[in-house]
mmCIF file of N, CA and C in Angstrom:
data_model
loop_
_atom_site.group_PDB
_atom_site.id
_atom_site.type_symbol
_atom_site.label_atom_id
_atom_site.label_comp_id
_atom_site.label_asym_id
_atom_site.label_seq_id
_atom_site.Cartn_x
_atom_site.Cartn_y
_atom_site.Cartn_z
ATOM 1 N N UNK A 100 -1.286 -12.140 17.432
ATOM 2 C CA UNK A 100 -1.601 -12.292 16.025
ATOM 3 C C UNK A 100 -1.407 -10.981 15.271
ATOM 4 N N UNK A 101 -1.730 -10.057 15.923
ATOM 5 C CA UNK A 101 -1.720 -8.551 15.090
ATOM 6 C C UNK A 101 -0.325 -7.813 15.156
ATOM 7 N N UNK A 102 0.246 -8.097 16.211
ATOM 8 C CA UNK A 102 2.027 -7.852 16.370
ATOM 9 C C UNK A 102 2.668 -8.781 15.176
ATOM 10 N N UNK A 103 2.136 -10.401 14.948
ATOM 11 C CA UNK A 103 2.930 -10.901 13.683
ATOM 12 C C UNK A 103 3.034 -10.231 12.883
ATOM 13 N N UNK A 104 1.170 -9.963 12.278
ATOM 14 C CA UNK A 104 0.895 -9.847 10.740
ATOM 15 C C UNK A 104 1.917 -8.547 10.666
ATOM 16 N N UNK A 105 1.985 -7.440 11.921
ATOM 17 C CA UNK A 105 2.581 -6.145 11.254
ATOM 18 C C UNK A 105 3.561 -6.610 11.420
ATOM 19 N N UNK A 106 4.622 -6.932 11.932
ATOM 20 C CA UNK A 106 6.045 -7.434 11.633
ATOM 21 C C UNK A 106 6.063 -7.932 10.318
ATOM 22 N N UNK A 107 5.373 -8.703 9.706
ATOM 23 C CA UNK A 107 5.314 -9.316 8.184
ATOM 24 C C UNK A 107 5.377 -8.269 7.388
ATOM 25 N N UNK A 108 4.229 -7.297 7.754
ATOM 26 C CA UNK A 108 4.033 -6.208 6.873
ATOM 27 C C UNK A 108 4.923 -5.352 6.659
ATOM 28 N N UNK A 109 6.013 -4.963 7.959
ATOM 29 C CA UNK A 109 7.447 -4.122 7.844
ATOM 30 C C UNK A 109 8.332 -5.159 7.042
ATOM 31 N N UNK A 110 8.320 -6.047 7.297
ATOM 32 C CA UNK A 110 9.246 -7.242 6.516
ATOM 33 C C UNK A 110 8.761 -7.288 4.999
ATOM 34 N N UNK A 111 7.775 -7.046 4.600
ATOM 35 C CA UNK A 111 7.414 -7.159 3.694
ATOM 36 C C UNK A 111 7.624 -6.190 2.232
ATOM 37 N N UNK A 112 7.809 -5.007 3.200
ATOM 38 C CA UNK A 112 7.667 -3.676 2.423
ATOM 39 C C UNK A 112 9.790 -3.218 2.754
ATOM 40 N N UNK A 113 10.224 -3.979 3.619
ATOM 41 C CA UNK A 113 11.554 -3.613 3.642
ATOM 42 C C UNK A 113 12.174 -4.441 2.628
ATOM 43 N N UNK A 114 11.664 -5.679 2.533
ATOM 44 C CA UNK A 114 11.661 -6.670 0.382
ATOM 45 C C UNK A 114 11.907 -6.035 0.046
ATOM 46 N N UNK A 115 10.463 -5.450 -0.153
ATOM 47 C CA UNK A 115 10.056 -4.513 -1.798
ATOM 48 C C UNK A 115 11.308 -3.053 -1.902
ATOM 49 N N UNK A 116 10.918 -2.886 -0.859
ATOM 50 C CA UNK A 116 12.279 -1.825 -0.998
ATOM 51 C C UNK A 116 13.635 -2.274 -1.241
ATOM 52 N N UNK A 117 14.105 -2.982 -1.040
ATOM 53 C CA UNK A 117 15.583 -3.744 -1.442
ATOM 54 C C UNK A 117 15.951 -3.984 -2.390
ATOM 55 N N UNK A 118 14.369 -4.881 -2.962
ATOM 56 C CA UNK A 118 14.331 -5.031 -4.569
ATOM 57 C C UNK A 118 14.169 -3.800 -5.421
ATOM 58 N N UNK A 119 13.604 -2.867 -5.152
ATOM 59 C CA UNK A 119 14.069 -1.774 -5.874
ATOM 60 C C UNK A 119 14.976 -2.127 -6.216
ATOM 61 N N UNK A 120 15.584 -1.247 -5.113
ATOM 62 C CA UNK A 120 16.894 -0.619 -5.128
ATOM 63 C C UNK A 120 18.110 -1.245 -5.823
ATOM 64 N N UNK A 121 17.989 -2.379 -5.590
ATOM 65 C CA UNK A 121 19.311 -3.081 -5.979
ATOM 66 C C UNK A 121 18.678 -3.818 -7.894
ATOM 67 N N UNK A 122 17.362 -3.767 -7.817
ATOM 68 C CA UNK A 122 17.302 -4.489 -9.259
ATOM 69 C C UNK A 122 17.075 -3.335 -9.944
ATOM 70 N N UNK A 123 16.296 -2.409 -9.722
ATOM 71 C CA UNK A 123 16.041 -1.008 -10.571
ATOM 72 C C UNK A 123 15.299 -1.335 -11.517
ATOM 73 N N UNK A 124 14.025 -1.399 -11.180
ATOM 74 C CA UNK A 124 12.968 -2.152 -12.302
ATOM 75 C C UNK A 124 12.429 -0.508 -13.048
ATOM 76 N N UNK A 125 12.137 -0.813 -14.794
ATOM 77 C CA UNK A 125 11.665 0.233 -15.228
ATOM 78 C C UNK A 125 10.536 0.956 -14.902
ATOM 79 N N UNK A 126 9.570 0.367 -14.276
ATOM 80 C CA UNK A 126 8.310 1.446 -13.921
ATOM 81 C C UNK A 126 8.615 1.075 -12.267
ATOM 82 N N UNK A 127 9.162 1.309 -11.389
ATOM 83 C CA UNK A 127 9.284 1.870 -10.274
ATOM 84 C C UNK A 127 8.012 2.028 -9.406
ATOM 85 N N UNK A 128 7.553 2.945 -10.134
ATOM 86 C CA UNK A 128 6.274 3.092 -9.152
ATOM 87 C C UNK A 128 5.211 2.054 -9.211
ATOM 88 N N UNK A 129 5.230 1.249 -10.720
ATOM 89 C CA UNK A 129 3.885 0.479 -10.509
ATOM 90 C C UNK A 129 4.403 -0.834 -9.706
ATOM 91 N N UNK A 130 5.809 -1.339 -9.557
ATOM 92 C CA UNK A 130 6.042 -2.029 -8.432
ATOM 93 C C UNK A 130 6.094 -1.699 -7.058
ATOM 94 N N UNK A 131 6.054 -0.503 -6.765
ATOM 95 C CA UNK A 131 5.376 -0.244 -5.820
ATOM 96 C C UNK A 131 4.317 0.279 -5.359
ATOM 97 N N UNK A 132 3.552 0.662 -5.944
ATOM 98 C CA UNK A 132 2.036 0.209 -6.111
ATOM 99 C C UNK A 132 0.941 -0.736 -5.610
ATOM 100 N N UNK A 133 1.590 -1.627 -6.499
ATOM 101 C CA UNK A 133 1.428 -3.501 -6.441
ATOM 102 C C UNK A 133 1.755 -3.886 -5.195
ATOM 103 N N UNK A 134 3.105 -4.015 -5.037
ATOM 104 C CA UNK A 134 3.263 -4.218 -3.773
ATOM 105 C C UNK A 134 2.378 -3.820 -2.809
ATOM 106 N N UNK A 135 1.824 -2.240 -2.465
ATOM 107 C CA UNK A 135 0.858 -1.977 -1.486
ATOM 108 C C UNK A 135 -0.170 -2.822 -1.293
ATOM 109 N N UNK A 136 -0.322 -2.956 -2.731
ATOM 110 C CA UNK A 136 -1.705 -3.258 -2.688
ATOM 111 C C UNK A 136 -1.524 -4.626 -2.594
ATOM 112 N N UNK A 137 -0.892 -5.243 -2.716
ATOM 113 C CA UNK A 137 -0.496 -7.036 -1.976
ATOM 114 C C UNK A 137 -0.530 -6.895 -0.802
ATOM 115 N N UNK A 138 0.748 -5.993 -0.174
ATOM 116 C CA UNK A 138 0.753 -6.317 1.282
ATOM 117 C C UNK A 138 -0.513 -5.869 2.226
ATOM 118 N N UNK A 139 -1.156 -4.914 1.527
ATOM 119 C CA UNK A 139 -2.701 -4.534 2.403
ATOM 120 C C UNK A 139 -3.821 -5.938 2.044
ATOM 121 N N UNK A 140 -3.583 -6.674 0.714
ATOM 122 C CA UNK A 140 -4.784 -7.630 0.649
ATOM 123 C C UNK A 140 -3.960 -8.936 1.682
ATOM 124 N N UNK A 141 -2.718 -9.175 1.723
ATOM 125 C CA UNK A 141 -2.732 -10.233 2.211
ATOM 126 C C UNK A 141 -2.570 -9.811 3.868
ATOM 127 N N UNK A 142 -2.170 -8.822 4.538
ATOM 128 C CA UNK A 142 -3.024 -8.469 5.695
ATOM 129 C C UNK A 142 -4.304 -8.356 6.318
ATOM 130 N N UNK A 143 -5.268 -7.962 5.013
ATOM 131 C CA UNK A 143 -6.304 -8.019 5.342
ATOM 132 C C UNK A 143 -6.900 -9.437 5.828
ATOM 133 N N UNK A 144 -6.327 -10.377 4.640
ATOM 134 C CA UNK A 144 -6.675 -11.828 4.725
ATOM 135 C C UNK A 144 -6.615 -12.551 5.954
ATOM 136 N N UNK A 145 -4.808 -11.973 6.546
ATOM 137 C CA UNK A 145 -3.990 -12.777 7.834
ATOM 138 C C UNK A 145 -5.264 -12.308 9.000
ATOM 139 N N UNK A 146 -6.117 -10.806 9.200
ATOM 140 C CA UNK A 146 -6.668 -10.515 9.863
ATOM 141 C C UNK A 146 -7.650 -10.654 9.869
ATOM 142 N N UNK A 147 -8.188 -11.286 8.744
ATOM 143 C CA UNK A 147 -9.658 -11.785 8.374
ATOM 144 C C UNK A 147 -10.820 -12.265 9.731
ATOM 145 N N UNK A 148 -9.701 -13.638 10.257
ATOM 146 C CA UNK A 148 -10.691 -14.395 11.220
ATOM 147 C C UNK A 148 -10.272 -13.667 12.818
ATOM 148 N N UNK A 149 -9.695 -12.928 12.955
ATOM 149 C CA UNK A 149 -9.492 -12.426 14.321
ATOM 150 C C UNK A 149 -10.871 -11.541 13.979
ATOM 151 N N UNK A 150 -10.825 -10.447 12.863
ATOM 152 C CA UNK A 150 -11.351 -9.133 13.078
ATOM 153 C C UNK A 150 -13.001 -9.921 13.091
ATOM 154 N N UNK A 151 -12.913 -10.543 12.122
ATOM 155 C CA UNK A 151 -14.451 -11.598 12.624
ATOM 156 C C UNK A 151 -15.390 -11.812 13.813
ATOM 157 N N UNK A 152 -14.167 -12.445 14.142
ATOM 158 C CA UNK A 152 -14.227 -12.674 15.666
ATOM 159 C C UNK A 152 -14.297 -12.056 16.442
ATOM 160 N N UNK A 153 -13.791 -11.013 16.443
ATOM 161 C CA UNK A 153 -13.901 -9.564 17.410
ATOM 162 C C UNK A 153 -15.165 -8.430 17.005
ATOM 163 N N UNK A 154 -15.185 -8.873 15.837
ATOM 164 C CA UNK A 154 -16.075 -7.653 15.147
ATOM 165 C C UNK A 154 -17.268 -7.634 14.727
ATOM 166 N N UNK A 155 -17.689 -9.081 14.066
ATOM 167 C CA UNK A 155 -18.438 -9.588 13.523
ATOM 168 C C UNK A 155 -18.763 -9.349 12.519
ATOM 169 N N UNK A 156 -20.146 -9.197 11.722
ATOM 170 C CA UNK A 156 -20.403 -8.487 10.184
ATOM 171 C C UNK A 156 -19.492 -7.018 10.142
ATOM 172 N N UNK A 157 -18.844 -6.258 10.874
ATOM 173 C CA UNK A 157 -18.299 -4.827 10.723
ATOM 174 C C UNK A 157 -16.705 -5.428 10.243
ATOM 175 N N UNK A 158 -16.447 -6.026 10.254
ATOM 176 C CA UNK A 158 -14.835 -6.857 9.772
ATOM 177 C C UNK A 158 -14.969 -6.316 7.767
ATOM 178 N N UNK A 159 -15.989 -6.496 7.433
ATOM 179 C CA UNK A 159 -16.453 -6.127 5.847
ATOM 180 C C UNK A 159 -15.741 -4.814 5.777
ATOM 181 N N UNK A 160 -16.424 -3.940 6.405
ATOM 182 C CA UNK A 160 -15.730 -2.881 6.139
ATOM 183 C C UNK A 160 -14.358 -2.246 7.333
ATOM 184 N N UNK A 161 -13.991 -2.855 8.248
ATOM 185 C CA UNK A 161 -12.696 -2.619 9.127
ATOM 186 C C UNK A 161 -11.551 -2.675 8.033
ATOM 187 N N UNK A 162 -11.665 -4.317 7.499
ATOM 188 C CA UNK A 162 -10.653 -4.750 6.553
ATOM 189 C C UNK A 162 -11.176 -4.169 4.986
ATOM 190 N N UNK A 163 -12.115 -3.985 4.853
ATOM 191 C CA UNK A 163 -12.167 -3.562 3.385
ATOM 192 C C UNK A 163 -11.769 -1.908 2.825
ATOM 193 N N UNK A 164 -11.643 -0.668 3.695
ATOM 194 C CA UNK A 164 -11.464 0.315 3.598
ATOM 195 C C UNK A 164 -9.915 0.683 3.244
ATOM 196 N N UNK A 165 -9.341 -0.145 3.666
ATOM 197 C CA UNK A 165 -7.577 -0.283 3.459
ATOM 198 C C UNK A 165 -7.345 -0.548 2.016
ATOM 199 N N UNK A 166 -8.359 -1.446 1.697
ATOM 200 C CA UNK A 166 -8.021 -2.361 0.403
ATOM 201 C C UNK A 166 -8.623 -2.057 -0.752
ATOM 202 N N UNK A 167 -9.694 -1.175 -0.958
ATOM 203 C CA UNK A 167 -10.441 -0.238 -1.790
ATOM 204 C C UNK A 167 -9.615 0.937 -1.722
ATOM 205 N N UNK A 168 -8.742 1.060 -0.829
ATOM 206 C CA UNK A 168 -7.537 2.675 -1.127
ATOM 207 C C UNK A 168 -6.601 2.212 -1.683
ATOM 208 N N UNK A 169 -6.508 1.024 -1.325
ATOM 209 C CA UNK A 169 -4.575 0.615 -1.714
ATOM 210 C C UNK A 169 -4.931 -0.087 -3.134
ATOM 211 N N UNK A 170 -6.486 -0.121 -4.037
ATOM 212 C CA UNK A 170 -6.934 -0.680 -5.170
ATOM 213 C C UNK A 170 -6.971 0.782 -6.203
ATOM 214 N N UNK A 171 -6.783 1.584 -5.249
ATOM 215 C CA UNK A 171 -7.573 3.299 -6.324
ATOM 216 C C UNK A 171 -5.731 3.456 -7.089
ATOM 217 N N UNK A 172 -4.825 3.393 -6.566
ATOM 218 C CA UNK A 172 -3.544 3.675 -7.373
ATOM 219 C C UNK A 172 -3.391 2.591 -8.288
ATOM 220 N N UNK A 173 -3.368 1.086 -8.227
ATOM 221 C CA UNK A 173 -3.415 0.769 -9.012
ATOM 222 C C UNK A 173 -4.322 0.715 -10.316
ATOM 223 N N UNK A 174 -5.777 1.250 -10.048
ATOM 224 C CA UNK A 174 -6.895 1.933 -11.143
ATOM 225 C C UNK A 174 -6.345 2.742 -11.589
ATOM 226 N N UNK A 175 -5.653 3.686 -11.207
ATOM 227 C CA UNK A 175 -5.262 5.101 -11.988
ATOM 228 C C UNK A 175 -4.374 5.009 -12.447
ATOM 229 N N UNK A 176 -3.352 3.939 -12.474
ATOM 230 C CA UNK A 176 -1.975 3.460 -13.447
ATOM 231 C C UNK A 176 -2.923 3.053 -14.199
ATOM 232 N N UNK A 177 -3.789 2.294 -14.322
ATOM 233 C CA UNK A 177 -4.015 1.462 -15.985
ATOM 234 C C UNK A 177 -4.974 2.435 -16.722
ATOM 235 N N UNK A 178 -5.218 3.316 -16.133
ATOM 236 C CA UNK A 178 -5.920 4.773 -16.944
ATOM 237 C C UNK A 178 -5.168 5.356 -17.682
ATOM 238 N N UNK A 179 -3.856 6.009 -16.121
ATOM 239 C CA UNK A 179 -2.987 6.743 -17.101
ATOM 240 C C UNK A 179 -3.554 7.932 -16.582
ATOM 241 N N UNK A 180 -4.081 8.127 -15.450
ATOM 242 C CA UNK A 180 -4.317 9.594 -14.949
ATOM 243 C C UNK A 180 -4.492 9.610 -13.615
ATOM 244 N N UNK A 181 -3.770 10.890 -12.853
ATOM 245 C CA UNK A 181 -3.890 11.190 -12.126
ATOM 246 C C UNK A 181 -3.391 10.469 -10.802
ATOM 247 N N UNK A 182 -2.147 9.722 -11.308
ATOM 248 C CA UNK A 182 -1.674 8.530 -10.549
ATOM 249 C C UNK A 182 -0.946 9.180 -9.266
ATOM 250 N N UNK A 183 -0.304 10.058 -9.592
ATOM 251 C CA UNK A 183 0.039 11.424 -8.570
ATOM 252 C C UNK A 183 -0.986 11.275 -6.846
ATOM 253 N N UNK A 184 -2.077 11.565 -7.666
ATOM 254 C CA UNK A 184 -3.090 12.561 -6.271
ATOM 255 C C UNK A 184 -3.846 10.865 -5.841
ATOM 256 N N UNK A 185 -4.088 9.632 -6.725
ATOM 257 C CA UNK A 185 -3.754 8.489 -6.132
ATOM 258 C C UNK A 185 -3.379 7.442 -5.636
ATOM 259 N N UNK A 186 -1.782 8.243 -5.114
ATOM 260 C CA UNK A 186 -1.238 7.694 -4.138
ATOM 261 C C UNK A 186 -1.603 8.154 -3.051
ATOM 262 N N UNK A 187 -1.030 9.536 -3.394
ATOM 263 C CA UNK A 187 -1.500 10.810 -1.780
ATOM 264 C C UNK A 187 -2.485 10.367 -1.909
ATOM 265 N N UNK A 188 -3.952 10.082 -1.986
ATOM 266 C CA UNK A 188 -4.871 9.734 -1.706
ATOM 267 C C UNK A 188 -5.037 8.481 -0.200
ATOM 268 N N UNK A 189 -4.593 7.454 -1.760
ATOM 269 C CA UNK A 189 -4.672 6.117 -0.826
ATOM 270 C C UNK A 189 -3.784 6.028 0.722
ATOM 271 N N UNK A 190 -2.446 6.646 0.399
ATOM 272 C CA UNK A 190 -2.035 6.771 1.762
ATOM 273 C C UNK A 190 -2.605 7.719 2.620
ATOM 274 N N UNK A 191 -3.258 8.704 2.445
ATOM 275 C CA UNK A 191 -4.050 9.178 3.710
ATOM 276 C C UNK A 191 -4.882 8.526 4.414
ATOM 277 N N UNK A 192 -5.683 7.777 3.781
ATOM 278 C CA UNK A 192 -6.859 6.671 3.360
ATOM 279 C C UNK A 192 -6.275 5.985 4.444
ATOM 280 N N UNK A 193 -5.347 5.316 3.619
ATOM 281 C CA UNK A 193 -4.729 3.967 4.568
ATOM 282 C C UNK A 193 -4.124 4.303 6.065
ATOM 283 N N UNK A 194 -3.790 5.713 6.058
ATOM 284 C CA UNK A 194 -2.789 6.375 7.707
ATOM 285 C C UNK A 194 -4.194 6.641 8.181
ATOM 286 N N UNK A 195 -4.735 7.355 7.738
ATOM 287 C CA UNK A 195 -6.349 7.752 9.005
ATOM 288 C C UNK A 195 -6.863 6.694 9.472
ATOM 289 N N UNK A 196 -7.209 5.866 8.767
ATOM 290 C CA UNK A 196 -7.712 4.439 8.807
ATOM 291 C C UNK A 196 -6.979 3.409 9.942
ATOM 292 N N UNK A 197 -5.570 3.424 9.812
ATOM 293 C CA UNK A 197 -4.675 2.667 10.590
ATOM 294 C C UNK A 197 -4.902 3.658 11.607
ATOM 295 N N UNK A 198 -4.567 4.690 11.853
ATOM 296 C CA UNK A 198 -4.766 5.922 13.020
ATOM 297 C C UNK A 198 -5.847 5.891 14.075
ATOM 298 N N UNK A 199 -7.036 5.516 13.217
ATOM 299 C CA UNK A 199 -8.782 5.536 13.956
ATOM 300 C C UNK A 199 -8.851 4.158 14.718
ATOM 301 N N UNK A 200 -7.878 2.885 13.802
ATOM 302 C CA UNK A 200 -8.071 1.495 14.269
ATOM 303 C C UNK A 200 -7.198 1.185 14.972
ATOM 304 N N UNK A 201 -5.995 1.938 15.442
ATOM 305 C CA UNK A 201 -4.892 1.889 15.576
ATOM 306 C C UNK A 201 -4.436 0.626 17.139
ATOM 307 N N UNK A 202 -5.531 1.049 18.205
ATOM 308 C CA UNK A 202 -5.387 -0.005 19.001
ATOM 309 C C UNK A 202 -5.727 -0.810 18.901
ATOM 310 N N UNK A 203 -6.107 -1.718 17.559
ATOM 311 C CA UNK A 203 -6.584 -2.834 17.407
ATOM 312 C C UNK A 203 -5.473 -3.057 16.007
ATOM 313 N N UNK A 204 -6.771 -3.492 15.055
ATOM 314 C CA UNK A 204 -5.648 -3.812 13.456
ATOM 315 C C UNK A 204 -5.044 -2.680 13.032
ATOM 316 N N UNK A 205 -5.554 -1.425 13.243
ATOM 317 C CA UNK A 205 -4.703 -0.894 12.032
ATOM 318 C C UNK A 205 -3.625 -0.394 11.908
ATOM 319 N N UNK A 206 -2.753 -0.594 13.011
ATOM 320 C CA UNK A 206 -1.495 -0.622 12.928
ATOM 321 C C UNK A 206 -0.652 -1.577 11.935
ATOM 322 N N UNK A 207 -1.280 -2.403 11.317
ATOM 323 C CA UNK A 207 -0.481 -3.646 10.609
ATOM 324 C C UNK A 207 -0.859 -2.775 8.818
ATOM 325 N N UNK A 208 -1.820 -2.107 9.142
ATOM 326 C CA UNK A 208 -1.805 -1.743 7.354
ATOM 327 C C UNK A 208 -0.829 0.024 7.424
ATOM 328 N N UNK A 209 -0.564 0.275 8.287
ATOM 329 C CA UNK A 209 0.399 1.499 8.065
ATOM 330 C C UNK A 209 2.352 1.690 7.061
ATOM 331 N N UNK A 210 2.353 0.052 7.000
ATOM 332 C CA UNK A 210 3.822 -0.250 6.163
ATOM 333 C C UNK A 210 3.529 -0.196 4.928
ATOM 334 N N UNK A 211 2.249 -0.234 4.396
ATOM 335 C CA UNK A 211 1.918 -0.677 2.850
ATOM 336 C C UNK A 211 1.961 1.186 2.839
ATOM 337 N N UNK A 212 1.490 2.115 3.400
ATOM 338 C CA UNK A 212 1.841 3.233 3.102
ATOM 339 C C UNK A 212 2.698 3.908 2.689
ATOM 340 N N UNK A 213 4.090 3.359 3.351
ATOM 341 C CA UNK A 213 5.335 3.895 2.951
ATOM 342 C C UNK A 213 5.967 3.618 1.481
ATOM 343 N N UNK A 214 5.224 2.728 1.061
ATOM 344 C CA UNK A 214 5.581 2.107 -0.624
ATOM 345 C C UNK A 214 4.827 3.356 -1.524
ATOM 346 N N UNK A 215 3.601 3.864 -0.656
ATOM 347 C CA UNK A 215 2.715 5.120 -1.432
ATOM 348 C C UNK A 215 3.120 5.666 -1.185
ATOM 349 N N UNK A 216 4.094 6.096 -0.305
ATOM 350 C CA UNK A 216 4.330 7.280 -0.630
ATOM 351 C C UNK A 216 5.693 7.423 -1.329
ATOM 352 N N UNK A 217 6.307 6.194 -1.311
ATOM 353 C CA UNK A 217 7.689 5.934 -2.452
ATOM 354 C C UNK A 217 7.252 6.667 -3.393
ATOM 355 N N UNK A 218 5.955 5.921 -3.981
ATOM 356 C CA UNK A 218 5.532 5.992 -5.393
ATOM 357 C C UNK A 218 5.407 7.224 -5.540
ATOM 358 N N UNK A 219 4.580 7.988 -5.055
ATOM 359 C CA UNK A 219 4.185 9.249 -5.004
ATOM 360 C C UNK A 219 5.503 10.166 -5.483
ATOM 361 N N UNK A 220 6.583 9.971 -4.486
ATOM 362 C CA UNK A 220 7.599 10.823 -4.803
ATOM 363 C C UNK A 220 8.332 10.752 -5.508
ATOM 364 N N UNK A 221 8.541 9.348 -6.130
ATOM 365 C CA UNK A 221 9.045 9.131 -7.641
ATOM 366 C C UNK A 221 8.435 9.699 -8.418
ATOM 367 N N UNK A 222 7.225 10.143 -8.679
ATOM 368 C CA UNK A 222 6.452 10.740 -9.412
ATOM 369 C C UNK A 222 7.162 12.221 -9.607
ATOM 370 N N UNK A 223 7.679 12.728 -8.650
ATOM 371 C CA UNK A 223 8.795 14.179 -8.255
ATOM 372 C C UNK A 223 10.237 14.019 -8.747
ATOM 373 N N UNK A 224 10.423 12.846 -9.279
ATOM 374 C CA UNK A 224 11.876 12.838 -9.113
ATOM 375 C C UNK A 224 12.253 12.804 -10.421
ATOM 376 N N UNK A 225 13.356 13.755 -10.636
ATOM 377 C CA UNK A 225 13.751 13.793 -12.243
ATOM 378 C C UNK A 225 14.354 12.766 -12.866
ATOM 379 N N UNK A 226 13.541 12.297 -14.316
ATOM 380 C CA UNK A 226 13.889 10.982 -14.669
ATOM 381 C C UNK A 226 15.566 10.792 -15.463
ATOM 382 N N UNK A 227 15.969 9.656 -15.258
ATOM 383 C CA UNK A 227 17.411 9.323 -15.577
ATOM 384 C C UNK A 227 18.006 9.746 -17.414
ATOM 385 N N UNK A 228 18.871 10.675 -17.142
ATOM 386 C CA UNK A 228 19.186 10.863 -18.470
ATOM 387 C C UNK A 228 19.760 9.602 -19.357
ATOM 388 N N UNK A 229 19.304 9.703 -20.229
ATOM 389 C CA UNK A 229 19.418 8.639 -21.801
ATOM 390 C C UNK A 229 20.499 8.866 -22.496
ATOM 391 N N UNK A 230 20.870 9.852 -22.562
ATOM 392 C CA UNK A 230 22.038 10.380 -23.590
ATOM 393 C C UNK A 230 23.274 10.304 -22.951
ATOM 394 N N UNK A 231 24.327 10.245 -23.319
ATOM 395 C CA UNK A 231 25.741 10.051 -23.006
ATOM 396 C C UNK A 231 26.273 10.959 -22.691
#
């Protein structure tokens, strides 16, 4: 079950990356953003009744710590601050987290990272000239 969900989750985030690339949407980063933060809630979901089951009341916070990081970048886009330091944030968040859980779930939330740190570095990247 936990070998699927992360196969989904590389499948998921190799999408989002495609679609970039090939559609070139104007805010960039907040589609990938979003995306994280999809593919960490609907992982969390796919892992819901295993981690239950294995975990019992501690599943609240196993699965919820991923998803309160991969929620802080999209908070700080609709502010308008500091969207930078929460990405790097959330992906540390989300790699320690997958790292500590790693022989169990949290290997399946480590793909939603790589979209944070897309974002992040778009944030670095000099924007497309306008003028002719």
């Amino acid at each position: 079950m936990i070998g699927v969900v992360s196969v989904a989750a590389v499948v998921g985030v190799l999408l989002v990356g495609l679609v970039v690339l090939l559609r070139r949407p104007a805010d960039t980063r907040s589609v990938l953003r979003w995306a994280a933060l999809a593919i960490t809630v609907l992982v969390a979901a796919a892992l819901t009744p295993f981690t239950v089951d294995d975990s019992g009341a501690a599943a609240g916070y196993l699965l919820g710590v991923p998803v309160v990081a991969a929620v802080l970048p999209a908070f700080a886009q609709r502010f308008g601050r500091l969207t930078l330091a929460a990405d790097l944030v959330a992906a540390l968040v989300i790699t320690g987290w997958g790292l500590l859980l790693g022989l169990g779930i949290g290997g399946a939330f480590l793909p939603a990272v790589a979209l944070l740190l897309a974002s992040a570095v778009g944030a670095r990247a000099p924007r497309p000239s306008t003028t002719a």
